[in-house]
Structures are given as C-alpha cells and as structure tokens.
Coordinates of C-alpha atoms in Angstrom, one line a residue:
X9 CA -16.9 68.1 18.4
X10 CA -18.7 65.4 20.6
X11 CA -20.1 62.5 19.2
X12 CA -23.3 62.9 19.2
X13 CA -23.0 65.7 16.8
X14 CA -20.0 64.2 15.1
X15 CA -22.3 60.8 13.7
X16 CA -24.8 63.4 12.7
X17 CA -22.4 65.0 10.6
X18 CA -21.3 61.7 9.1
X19 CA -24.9 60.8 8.8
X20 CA -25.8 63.5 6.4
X21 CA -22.6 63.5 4.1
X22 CA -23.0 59.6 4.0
X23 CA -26.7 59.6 3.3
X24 CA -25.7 61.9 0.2
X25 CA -23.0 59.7 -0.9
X26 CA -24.9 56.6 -0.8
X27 CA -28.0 57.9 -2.2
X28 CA -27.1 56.6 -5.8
X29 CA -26.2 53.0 -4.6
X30 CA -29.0 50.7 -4.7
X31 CA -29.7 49.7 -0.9
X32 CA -30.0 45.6 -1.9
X33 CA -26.6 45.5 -3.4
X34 CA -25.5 46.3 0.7
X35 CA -26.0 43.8 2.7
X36 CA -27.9 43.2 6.5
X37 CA -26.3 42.0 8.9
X38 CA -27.0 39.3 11.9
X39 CA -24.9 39.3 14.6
X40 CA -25.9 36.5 16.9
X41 CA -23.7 36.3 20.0
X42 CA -24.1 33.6 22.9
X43 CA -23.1 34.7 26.5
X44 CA -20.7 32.4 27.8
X45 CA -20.1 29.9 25.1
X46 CA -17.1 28.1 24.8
X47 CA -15.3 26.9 21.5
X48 CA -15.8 23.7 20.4
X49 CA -19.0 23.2 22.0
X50 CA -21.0 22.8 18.7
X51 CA -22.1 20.3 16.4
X52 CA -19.9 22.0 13.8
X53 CA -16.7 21.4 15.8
X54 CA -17.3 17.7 16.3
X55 CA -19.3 17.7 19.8
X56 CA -21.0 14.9 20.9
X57 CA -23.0 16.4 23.5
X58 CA -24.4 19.8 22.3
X59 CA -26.7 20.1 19.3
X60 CA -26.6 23.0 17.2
X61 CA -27.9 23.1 14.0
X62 CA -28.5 26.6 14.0
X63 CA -24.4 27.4 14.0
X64 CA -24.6 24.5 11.7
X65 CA -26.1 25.6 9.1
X66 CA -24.1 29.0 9.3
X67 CA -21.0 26.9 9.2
X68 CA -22.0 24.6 6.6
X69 CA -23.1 27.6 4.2
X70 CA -19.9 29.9 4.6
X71 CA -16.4 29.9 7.2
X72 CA -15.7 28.0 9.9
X73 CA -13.3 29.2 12.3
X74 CA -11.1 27.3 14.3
X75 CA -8.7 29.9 16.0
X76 CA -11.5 33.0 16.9
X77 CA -10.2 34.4 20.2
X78 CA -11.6 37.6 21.9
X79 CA -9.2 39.9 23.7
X80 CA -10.8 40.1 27.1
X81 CA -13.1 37.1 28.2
X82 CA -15.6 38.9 30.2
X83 CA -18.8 40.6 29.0
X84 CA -18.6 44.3 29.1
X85 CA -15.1 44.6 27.6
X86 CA -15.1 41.6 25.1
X87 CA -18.3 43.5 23.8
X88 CA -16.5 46.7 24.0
X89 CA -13.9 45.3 21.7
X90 CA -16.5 43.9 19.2
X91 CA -18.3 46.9 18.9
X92 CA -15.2 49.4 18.7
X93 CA -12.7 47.5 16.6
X94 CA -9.8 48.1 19.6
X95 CA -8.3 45.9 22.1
X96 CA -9.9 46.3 25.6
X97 CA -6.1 48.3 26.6
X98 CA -7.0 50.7 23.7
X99 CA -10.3 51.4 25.2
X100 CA -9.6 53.5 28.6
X101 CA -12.7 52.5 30.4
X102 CA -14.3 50.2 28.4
X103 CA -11.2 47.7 29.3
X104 CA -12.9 46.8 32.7
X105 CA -16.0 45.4 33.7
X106 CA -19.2 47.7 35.2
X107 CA -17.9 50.8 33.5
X108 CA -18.5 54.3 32.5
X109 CA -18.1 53.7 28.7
X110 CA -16.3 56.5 26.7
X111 CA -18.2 58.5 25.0
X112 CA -15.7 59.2 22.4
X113 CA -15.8 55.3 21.1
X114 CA -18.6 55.3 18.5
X115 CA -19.9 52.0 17.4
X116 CA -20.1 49.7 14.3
X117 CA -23.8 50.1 15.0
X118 CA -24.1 53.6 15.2
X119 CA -21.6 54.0 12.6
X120 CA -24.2 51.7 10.5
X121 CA -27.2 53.9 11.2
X122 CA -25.6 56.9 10.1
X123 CA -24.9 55.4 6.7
X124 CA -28.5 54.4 5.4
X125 CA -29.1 51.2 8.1
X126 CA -32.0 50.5 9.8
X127 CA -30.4 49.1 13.3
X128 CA -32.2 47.0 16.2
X129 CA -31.2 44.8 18.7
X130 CA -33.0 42.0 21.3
X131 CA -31.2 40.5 25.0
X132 CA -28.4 41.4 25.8
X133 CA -25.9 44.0 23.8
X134 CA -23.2 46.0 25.0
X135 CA -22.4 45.3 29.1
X136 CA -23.2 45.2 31.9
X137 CA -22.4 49.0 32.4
X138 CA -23.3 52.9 31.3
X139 CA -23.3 54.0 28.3
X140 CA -24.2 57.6 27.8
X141 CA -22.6 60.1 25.2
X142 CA -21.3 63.9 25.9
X143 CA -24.2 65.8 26.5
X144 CA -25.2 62.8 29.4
X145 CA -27.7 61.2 27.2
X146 CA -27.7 57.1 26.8
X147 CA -26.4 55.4 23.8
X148 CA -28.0 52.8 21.9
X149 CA -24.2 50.9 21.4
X150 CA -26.0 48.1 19.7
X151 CA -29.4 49.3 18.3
X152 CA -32.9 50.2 19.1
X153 CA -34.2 47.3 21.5
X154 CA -37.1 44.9 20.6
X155 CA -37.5 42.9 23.7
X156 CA -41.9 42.6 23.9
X157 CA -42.3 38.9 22.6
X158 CA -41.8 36.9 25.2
X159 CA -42.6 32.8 25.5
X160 CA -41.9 30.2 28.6
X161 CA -38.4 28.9 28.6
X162 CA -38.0 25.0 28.7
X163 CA -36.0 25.7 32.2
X164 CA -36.7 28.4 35.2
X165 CA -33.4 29.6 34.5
X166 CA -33.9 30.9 31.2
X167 CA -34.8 34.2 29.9
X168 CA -38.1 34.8 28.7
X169 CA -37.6 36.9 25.5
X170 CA -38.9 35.1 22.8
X171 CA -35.6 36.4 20.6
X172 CA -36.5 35.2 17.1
X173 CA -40.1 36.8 17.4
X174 CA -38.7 40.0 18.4
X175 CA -36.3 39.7 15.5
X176 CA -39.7 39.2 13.5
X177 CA -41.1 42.8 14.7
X178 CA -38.1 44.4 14.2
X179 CA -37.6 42.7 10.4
X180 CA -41.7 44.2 10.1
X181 CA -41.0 47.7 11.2
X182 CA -38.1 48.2 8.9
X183 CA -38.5 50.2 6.1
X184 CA -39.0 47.9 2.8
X185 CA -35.0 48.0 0.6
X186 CA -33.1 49.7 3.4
X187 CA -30.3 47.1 4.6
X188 CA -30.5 46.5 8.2
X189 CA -28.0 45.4 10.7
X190 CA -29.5 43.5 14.1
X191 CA -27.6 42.4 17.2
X192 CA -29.2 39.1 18.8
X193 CA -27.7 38.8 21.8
X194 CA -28.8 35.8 24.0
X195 CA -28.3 35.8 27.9
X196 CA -27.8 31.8 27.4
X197 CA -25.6 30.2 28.3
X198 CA -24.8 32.6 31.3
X199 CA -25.3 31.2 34.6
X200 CA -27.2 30.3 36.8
X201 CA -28.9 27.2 36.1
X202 CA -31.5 24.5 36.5
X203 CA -29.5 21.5 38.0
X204 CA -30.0 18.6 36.3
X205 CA -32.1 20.0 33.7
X206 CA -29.8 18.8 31.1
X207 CA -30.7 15.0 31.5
X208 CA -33.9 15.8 32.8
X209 CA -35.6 17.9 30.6
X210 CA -32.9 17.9 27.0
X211 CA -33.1 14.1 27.3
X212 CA -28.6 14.2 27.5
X213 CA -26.7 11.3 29.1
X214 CA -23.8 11.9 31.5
X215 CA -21.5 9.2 29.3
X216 CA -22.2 11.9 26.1
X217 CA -19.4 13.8 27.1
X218 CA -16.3 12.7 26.0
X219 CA -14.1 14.3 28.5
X220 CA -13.7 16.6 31.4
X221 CA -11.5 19.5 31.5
X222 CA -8.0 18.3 32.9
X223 CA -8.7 21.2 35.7
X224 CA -11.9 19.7 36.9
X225 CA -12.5 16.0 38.3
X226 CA -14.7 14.2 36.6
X227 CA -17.6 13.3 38.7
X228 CA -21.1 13.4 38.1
X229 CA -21.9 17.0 39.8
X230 CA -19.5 18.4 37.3
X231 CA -21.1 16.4 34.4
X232 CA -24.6 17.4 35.0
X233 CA -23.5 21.1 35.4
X234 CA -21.9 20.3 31.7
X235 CA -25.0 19.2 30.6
X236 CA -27.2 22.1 32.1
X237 CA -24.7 24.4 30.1
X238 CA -25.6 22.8 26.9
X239 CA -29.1 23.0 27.1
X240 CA -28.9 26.2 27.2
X241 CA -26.5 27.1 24.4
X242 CA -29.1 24.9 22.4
X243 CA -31.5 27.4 23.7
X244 CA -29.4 30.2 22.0
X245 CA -29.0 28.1 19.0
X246 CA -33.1 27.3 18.4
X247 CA -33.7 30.5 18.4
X248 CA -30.2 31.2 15.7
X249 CA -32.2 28.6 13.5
X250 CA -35.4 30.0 13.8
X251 CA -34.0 33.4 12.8
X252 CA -32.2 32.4 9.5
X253 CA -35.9 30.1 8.4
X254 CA -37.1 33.0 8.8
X255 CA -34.7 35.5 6.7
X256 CA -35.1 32.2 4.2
X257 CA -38.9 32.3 3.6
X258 CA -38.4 36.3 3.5
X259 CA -36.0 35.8 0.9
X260 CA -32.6 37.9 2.4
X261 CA -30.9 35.1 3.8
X262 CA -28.6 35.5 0.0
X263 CA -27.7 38.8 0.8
X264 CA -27.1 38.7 4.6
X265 CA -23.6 38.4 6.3
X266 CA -24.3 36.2 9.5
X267 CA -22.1 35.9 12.0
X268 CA -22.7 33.4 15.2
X269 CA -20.5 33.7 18.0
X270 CA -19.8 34.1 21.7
X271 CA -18.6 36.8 23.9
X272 CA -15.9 34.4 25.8
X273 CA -15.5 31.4 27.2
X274 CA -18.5 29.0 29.2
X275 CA -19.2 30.5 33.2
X276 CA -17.1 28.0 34.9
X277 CA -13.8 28.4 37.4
X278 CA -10.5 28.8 35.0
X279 CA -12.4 29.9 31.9
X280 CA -14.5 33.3 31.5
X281 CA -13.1 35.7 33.3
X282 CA -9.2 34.3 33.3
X283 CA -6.9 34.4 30.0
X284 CA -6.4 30.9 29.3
X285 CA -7.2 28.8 25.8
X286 CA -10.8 28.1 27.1
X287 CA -11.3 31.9 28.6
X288 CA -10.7 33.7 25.2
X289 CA -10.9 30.9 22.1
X290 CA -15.0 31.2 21.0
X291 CA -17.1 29.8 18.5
X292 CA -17.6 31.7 15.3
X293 CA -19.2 30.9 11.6
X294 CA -19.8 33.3 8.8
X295 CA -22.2 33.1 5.9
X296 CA -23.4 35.3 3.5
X297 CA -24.2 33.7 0.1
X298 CA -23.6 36.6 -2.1
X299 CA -20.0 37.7 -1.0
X300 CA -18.6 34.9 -0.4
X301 CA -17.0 32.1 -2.3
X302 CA -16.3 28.3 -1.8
X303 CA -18.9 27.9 1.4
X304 CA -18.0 25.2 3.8
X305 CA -14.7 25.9 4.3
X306 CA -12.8 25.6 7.8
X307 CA -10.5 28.5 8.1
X308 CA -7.5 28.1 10.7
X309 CA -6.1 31.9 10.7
X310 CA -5.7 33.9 13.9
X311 CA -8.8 36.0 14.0
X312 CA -9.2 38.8 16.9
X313 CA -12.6 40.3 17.8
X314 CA -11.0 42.9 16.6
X315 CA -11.2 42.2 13.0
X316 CA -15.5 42.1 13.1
X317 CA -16.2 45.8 13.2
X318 CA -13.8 46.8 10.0
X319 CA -15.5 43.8 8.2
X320 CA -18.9 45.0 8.7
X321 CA -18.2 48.1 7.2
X322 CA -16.4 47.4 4.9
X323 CA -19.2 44.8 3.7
X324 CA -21.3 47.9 4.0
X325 CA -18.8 49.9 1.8
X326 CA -18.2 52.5 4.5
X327 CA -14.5 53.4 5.1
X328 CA -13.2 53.2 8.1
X329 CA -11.8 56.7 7.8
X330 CA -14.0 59.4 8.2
X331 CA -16.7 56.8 9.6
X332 CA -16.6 58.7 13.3
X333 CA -15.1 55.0 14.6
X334 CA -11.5 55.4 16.4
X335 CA -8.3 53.7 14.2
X336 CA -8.3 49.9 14.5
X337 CA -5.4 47.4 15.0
X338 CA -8.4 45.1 13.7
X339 CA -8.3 43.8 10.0
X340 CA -11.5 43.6 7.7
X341 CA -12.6 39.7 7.1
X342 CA -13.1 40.0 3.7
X343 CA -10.4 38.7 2.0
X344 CA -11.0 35.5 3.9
X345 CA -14.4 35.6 2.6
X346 CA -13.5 36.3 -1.2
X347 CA -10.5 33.3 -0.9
X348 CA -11.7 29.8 -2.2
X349 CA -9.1 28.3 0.1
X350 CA -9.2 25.8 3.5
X351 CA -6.6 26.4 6.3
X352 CA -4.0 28.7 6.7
X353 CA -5.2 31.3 4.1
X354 CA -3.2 34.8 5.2
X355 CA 0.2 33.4 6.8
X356 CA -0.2 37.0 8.4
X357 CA -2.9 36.1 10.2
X358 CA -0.6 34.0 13.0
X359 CA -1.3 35.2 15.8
X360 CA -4.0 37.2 18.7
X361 CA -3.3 39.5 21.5
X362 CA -5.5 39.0 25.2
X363 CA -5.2 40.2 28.4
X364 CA -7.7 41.4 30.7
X365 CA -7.6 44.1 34.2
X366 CA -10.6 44.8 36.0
X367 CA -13.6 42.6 36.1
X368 CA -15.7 42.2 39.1
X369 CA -15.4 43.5 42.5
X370 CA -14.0 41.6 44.8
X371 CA -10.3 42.7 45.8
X372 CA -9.7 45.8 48.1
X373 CA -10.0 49.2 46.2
X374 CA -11.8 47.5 43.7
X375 CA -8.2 46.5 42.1
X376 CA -7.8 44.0 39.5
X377 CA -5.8 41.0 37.9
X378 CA -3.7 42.3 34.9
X379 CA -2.7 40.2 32.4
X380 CA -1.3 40.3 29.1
X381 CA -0.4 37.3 26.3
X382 CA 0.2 36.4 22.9
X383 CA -1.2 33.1 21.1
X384 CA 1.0 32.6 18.3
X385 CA 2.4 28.9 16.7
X386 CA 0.2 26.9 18.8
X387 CA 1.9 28.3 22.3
X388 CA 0.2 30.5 24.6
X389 CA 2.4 33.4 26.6
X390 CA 0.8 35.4 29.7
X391 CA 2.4 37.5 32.1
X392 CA 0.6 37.9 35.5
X393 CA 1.5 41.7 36.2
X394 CA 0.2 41.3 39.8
X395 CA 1.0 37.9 40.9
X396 CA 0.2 38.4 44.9
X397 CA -3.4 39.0 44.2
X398 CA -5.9 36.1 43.5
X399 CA -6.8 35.5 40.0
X400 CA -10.9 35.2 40.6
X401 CA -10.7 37.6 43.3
X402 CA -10.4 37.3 47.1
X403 CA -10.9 33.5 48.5
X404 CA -13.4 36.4 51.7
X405 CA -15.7 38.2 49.4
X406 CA -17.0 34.5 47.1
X407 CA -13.8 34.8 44.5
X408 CA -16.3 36.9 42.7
X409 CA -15.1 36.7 39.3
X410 CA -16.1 32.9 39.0
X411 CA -20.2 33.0 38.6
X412 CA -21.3 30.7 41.5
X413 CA -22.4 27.0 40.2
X414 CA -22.1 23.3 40.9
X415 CA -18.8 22.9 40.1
X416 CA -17.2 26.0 41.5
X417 CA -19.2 25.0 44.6
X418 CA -18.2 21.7 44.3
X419 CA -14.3 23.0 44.0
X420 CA -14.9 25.1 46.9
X421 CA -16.1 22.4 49.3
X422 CA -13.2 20.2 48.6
X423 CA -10.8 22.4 49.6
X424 CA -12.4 22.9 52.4
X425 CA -12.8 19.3 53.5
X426 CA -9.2 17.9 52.3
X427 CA -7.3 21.2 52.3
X428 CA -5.4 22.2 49.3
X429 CA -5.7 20.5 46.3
X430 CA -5.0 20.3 42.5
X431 CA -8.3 21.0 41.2
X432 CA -8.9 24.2 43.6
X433 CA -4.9 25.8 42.8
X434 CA -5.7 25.2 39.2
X435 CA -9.0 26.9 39.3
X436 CA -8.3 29.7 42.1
X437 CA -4.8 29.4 43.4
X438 CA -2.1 32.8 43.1
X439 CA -0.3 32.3 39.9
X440 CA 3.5 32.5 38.9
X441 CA 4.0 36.3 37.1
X442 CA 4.8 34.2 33.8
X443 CA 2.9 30.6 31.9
X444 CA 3.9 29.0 28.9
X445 CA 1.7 26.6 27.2
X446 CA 1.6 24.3 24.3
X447 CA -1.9 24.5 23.5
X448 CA -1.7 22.2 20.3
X449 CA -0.7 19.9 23.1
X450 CA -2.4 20.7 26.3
X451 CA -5.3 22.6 25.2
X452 CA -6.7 22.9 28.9
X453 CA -3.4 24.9 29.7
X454 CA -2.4 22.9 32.8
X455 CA 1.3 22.2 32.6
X456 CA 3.5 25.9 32.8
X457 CA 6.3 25.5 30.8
X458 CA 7.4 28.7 31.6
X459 CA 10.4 27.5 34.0
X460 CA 11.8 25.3 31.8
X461 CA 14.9 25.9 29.8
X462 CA 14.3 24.1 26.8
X463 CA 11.2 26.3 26.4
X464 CA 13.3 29.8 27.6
X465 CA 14.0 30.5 23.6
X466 CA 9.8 30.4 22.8
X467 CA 9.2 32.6 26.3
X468 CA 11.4 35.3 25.2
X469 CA 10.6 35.6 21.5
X470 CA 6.8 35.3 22.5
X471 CA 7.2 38.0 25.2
X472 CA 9.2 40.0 23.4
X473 CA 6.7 40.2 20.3
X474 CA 3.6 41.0 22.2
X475 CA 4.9 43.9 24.2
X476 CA 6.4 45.3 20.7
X477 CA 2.8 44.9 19.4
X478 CA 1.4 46.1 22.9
X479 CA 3.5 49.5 22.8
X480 CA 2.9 49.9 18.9
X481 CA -1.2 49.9 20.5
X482 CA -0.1 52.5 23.5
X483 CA -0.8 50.0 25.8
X484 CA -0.5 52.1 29.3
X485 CA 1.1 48.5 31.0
X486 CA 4.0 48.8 28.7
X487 CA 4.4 52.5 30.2
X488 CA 4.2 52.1 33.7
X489 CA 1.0 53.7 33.7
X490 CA -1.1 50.2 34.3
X491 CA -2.4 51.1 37.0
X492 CA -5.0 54.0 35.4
X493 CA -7.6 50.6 35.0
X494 CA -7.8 50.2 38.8
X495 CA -8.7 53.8 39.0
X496 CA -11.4 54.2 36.8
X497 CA -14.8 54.5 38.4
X498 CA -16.9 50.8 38.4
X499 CA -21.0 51.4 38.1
X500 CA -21.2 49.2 41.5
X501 CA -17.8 49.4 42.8
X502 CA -16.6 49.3 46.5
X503 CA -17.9 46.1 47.3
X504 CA -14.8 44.7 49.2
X505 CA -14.6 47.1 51.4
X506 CA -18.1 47.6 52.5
X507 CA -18.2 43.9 52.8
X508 CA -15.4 43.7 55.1
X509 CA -16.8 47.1 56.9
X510 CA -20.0 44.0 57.9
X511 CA -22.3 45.9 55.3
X512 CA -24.0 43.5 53.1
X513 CA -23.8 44.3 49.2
X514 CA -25.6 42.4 46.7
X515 CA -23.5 39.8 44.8
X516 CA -26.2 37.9 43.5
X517 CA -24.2 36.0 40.7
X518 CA -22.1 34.1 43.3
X519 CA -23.7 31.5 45.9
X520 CA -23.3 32.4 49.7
X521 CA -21.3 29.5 50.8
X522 CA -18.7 30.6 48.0
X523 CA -17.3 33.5 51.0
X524 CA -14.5 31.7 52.6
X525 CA -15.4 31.9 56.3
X526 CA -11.7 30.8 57.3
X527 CA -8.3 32.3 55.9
X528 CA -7.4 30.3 53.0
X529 CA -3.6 30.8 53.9

C-alpha cells in the first residue's frame, strides 16, 4: 500500500477513534525552527550579544535544554530527521542534501492531520529538495503553506514574509475546537547578509561579544559578521514573541506545546555542514503550561532530534504504532516534561548519535564527506570514513559546503596571501580518519586527542559503542554498503564536473572569489 492511501486509511479509523475525545484536552502545537542558529546564542543561555526574548519566554515558562544536538547539521536532512523520528543513515535518501525524499517516510505532520489536526506551515519547512509521494504527487511534509503577509525587513537580506501575520491567517482559517499543529520555519539566520548591519542598524557593539571561536581570529571583519548573524536570529526571535502574544490574547498559549529551535549550527566555516560541537549542538526550549510541571527548569540530558516526532504524538495521544510513521530509535519527551527535576533527570539519556554524507555539490561524482560520532560523557568521537577528500568540498569549485561570507572570505584570502595557516586547516584543511575531543573542555573542538595514548581507552569504548548502536539502526557504513549515499540522485547534482568541463552552474550561495584559482596543494 503506498502512502498516500495508507494515511487515508489511518485517517478514517483515527477520526472514529478520537471522535469521543474532546479536541481541547489535545493540544496545538508550535514548532518554531531558526535556520542556522547556533546553541548558546540566546538570552536564555547567558549571551551578551543576542537578544531573545521570544526563546525567553519559552524557556522561562517550561525546559531548557542544554545538550539538544541534531544528527546531521545541514538543512534538508536535519529536517528529515525532525519530521521522521530516524537518524539521517535510517533515511535512504533523505540522509543527503538536494534529495529525492522517500515517499515511504510519512511525517509527524501528516501523521497529525490524519488524526483530527488542522496543520499549516509559513518559510521554510522540509529542504531544500523533492518531495512527492507514490503516485508522483507533492507532499505537504510540514503543512499547508501560509506565506501572503508580507512586511519590509529591517535589512535587504531578510525575507519578506511577515511570519507571525501569516501564523494569524492560518490561526483564523482553522476550524474553531480542532487542535492544530503549525511549523514556523524562519529562513533567518541563513546567509547571506547585510555587512555591518549589526552595529549599524541593531545598534550592537563589536566589544559585546565575549569571545571568538578558537578556529577563527578575532578581528573586526569576523566580529561584525557575528553581529550581522545576530540580528538576524533576533529577527526569527520577534517574530517567536509576536506569535506566543498572540496565542496569549487568544487564550491557547495554556494548552499549546511550543518548541523553539534550530536546524543546526550558525552558516559559518567549521560549523553547519561539518560534525563538530558547534555544527550539531542547537538551541531548544519547550513550554506548554498544561502538561508540564515545575517550569523553568534547565534540563542537561542528551536529547536527539530524534526524540521530537514521538513527543508530539504522543502529546497528541497517537501511538506510534499503527500511526503510518516508520519505527523510531527516537524517545518521546514526555517524561522529561512530567519530572519536577533540574539536571540529569533520565541517566539513560547520556548520550547522541551524528554523522552526516552528502551535502552540497562540490566534489567529483557528486561524492561526499562521511562521517559518524558519538557525544557521550562530555567527549566527542568522529570517524572521517573518507579522509582524502576535503571536508567543505573541493578548495576549485568555492568549498561549497561553507555558505560564502565575511569570514570564510576573510579565511580564504589569508591563505592565499601567507600560505597555510591555522585558522584556514582548522576551518577547511583534510582531516585525520579519527578526533577526540573533550568538549566540557574545549568546546570549539580544536585540540584532537585522538593520537594520544592516555586518551586510547575513551577512543575505543566511544567507537566501539556507537558502531554497536549504528548496526543495531542498520546503518549501511557499518556494512560496507556506505557508499549507496553517493549514489543517490541530488535535485541539482553534477556540478563539479560540469564546472571543471568550463560550463558555468549556478552556485549562488558561495561568493566567486571563494573558487581557488591556484592548486591548494
């Protein structure tokens, strides 16, 4: 049975089932995910130099959680996870970036509308990619879009959609008693941006920031690309607090499980789109009033994006089994929410799986940069399954999984100009096929313990527990059969090779100098 008439199936015997439950005891949902916002870069968390009340508020009223990691910092497959409940290797296509994605994965969301919800979405949902189901016909992975209120954007870099007035339309058209679940998905802070618009037009100081990534220098250039960044999570975040003033005066913001988030980590070289603490930890509060107890507490468990889907249904008492959604690895959120304790409240909860394989093109045959690890105890594991290719992709075609910027340009031009140097190996150099780092300690991940033999005992035990867990998940690496992901077929693939044929592909989310005229060794 294909989907399509598989969630109509589950739609009718659900409606049935649920017909004698009264629709407010079930409650919406607001998922509110950020593009390319990195943990710790909140209000909430302590930050000096980005405001965000919004996320506040969230925090303040319900969890805050400190160790929130998604499997697979880039967009399309850290979305796939979110919306499927399986790590990005469970998910055939839907582990790479610009895919085909399987029409056998259903969605939370449509999962959701086939059990009573009213479903809608505004920005940016599941991708970039294709999302179409059996019979060729596209998929609404994250709800009916609302995207017609629009309003001008403090910066020229901004998106236009007005997202909390679209949220408004959406909250007018649904029916009156039927629980809703809506997916606000901002484009901020995703490149590019206005440089300089932090200080010039949010009012920030460069002297805000308390400190530069160890893998960047500190210099003004990389400062005011900081800044720009934070402006426009703020962006996302005004629009967050709008959105919950709203539910407020409407009276649902009791009976609504809010979630505020990011997809990965912030667009800059060595986080989204690599595998270290600042690619895959994210952001995340919870809040819902009426199902949860002791609010403002800060919550230190290992939580995988995995674990999101099974909490929202089970919030919306539908089982997982028999829901039409694929098994999980992922574990409901609940029990979190009905604790009353701070900290460390599952000791199961100890560690997170990541790893990544294709994301953009930019290597030849559209291959990619494998990698799986394990966060557990404070230490990070990751083996580098194809250490002779580069990392961001290849130094001729703009190391096109790094968004173009200041500071990658910045980085680029350096090398350039003094030949090799820290900053640029950190960022873009070939890796080692294994790092070990103590993140409790060196949270920017820049000194590999890996080598060391005081350390080999932690390597080992680390390795060896995620590749159990990995082949418990049928994780084709662990059978030799790693290299299906560079095979499957990418919605705008072949762009190394035409490049190098002198054709002239679009890559318009990298800057032109970022092509390395010269070999780079």
């Amino acid at each position: 049975m294909n989907l399509t008439r598989f969630l109509s199936t589950i739609f009718l015997l659900s409606s049935a089932a649920l017909a004698a439950e009264p629709a407010q005891s079930r409650p919406n949902i607001l998922f509110a995910i950020a593009d390319d916002w990195g943990y710790g870069h909140a209000s909430a968390y302590g930050c000096g130099w980005v405001e965000t009340p919004g996320f506040d508020r969230v925090a303040k009223n319900g969890l805050l959680f400190q160790r929130a990691y998604t499997p697979n910092a880039k967009c399309a497959p850290s979305r796939a996870v979110i919306v499927t409940g399986r790590n990005s290797w469970q998910l055939k296509e839907a582990a790479n970036h610009l895919c085909y994605f399987p029409a056998e994965y259903a969605s939370f969301v449509e999962v959701l509308a086939g059990n009573g919800y009213e479903v809608g979405m505004t920005g940016k949902g599941w991708g970039p990619g294709e999302a179409k189901d059996a019979e060729g016909k596209p998929r609404q992975l994250t709800g009916k879009p609302y995207s017609k209120r629009r309003a001008q954007p403090l910066t020229s870099a901004i998106n236009a959609l007005d997202y909390a007035a679209n949220f408004a339309d959406f909250l007018a058209a649904a029916p009156e008693g039927k629980p809703w679940c809506f997916w606000y998905g901002a484009t901020e802070p995703h490149r590019g941006y206005e440089y300089g618009s932090g200080v010039a037009k949010a009012g920030k100081k460069l002297d805000q920031i308390d400190r530069v990534p160890a893998y960047w220098p500190d210099n003004e250039t990389i400062r005011n690309d900081m800044l720009d960044y934070a402006l426009e999570v703020e962006h996302y975040d005004a629009h967050l607090l709008r959105i919950l003033k709203m539910l407020e005066e409407k009276g649902l913001l009791e009976n609504t499980l809010v979630v505020a988030t990011s997809d990965h980590g912030m667009p800059f070289p060595r986080c989204k789109g690599q595998a270290y603490e600042d690619s895959n930890h994210v952001p995340l509060a919870m809040s819902w009033p009426v199902g949860m107890r002791a609010p403002g507490r800060v919550i230190e468990d290992y939580v995988s994006f995995i674990d999101l889907a099974p909490t929202f249904l089970e919030a919306a008492g539908v089982p997982w089994q028999g829901s039409g959604m694929s098994p999980t690895p992922g574990r409901s959120l609940v029990a979190l929410f009905e604790s009353e304790k701070s900290g460390q409240v599952d000791p199961t909860r100890n560690f997170v799986l990541i790893g990544k394989e294709r994301h953009d093109t930019g290597r030849p045959h559209d291959e990619g940069y494998p990698i799986r690890g394990i966060h557990k105890d404070g230490m990070l594991y990751l083996h580098n399954y194809e250490p002779e290719r580069w990392p961001g992709g290849n130094p001729e075609t703009g190391y096109l999984n790094c968004d173009g910027g200041a500071t990658k340009t910045w980085l680029l031009n350096a090398r350039r100009e003094e030949g090799q140097n820290e900053f640029w190996s950190l960022c873009f150099g070939k890796r080692p096929p294994e790092e070990l780092y103590e993140v409790k300690y060196d949270g920017d991940c820049v000194t590999n313990l890996a080598e060391k033999k005081e350390f080999a005992e932690a390597k080992g035990r680390l390795k060896a527990e995620m590749e159990a867990k990995l082949r418990a998940q049928e994780d084709p690496r662990m059978n030799g059969q790693g290299a299906i992901f560079d095979h499957y077929p990418m919605t705008n693939g072949g762009f190394y090779d035409a490049y190098l044929k002198g054709e002239k592909p679009a890559a318009g989310w990298v800057n032109p100098t970022d092509f390395e005229s010269q070999p780079v060794e």
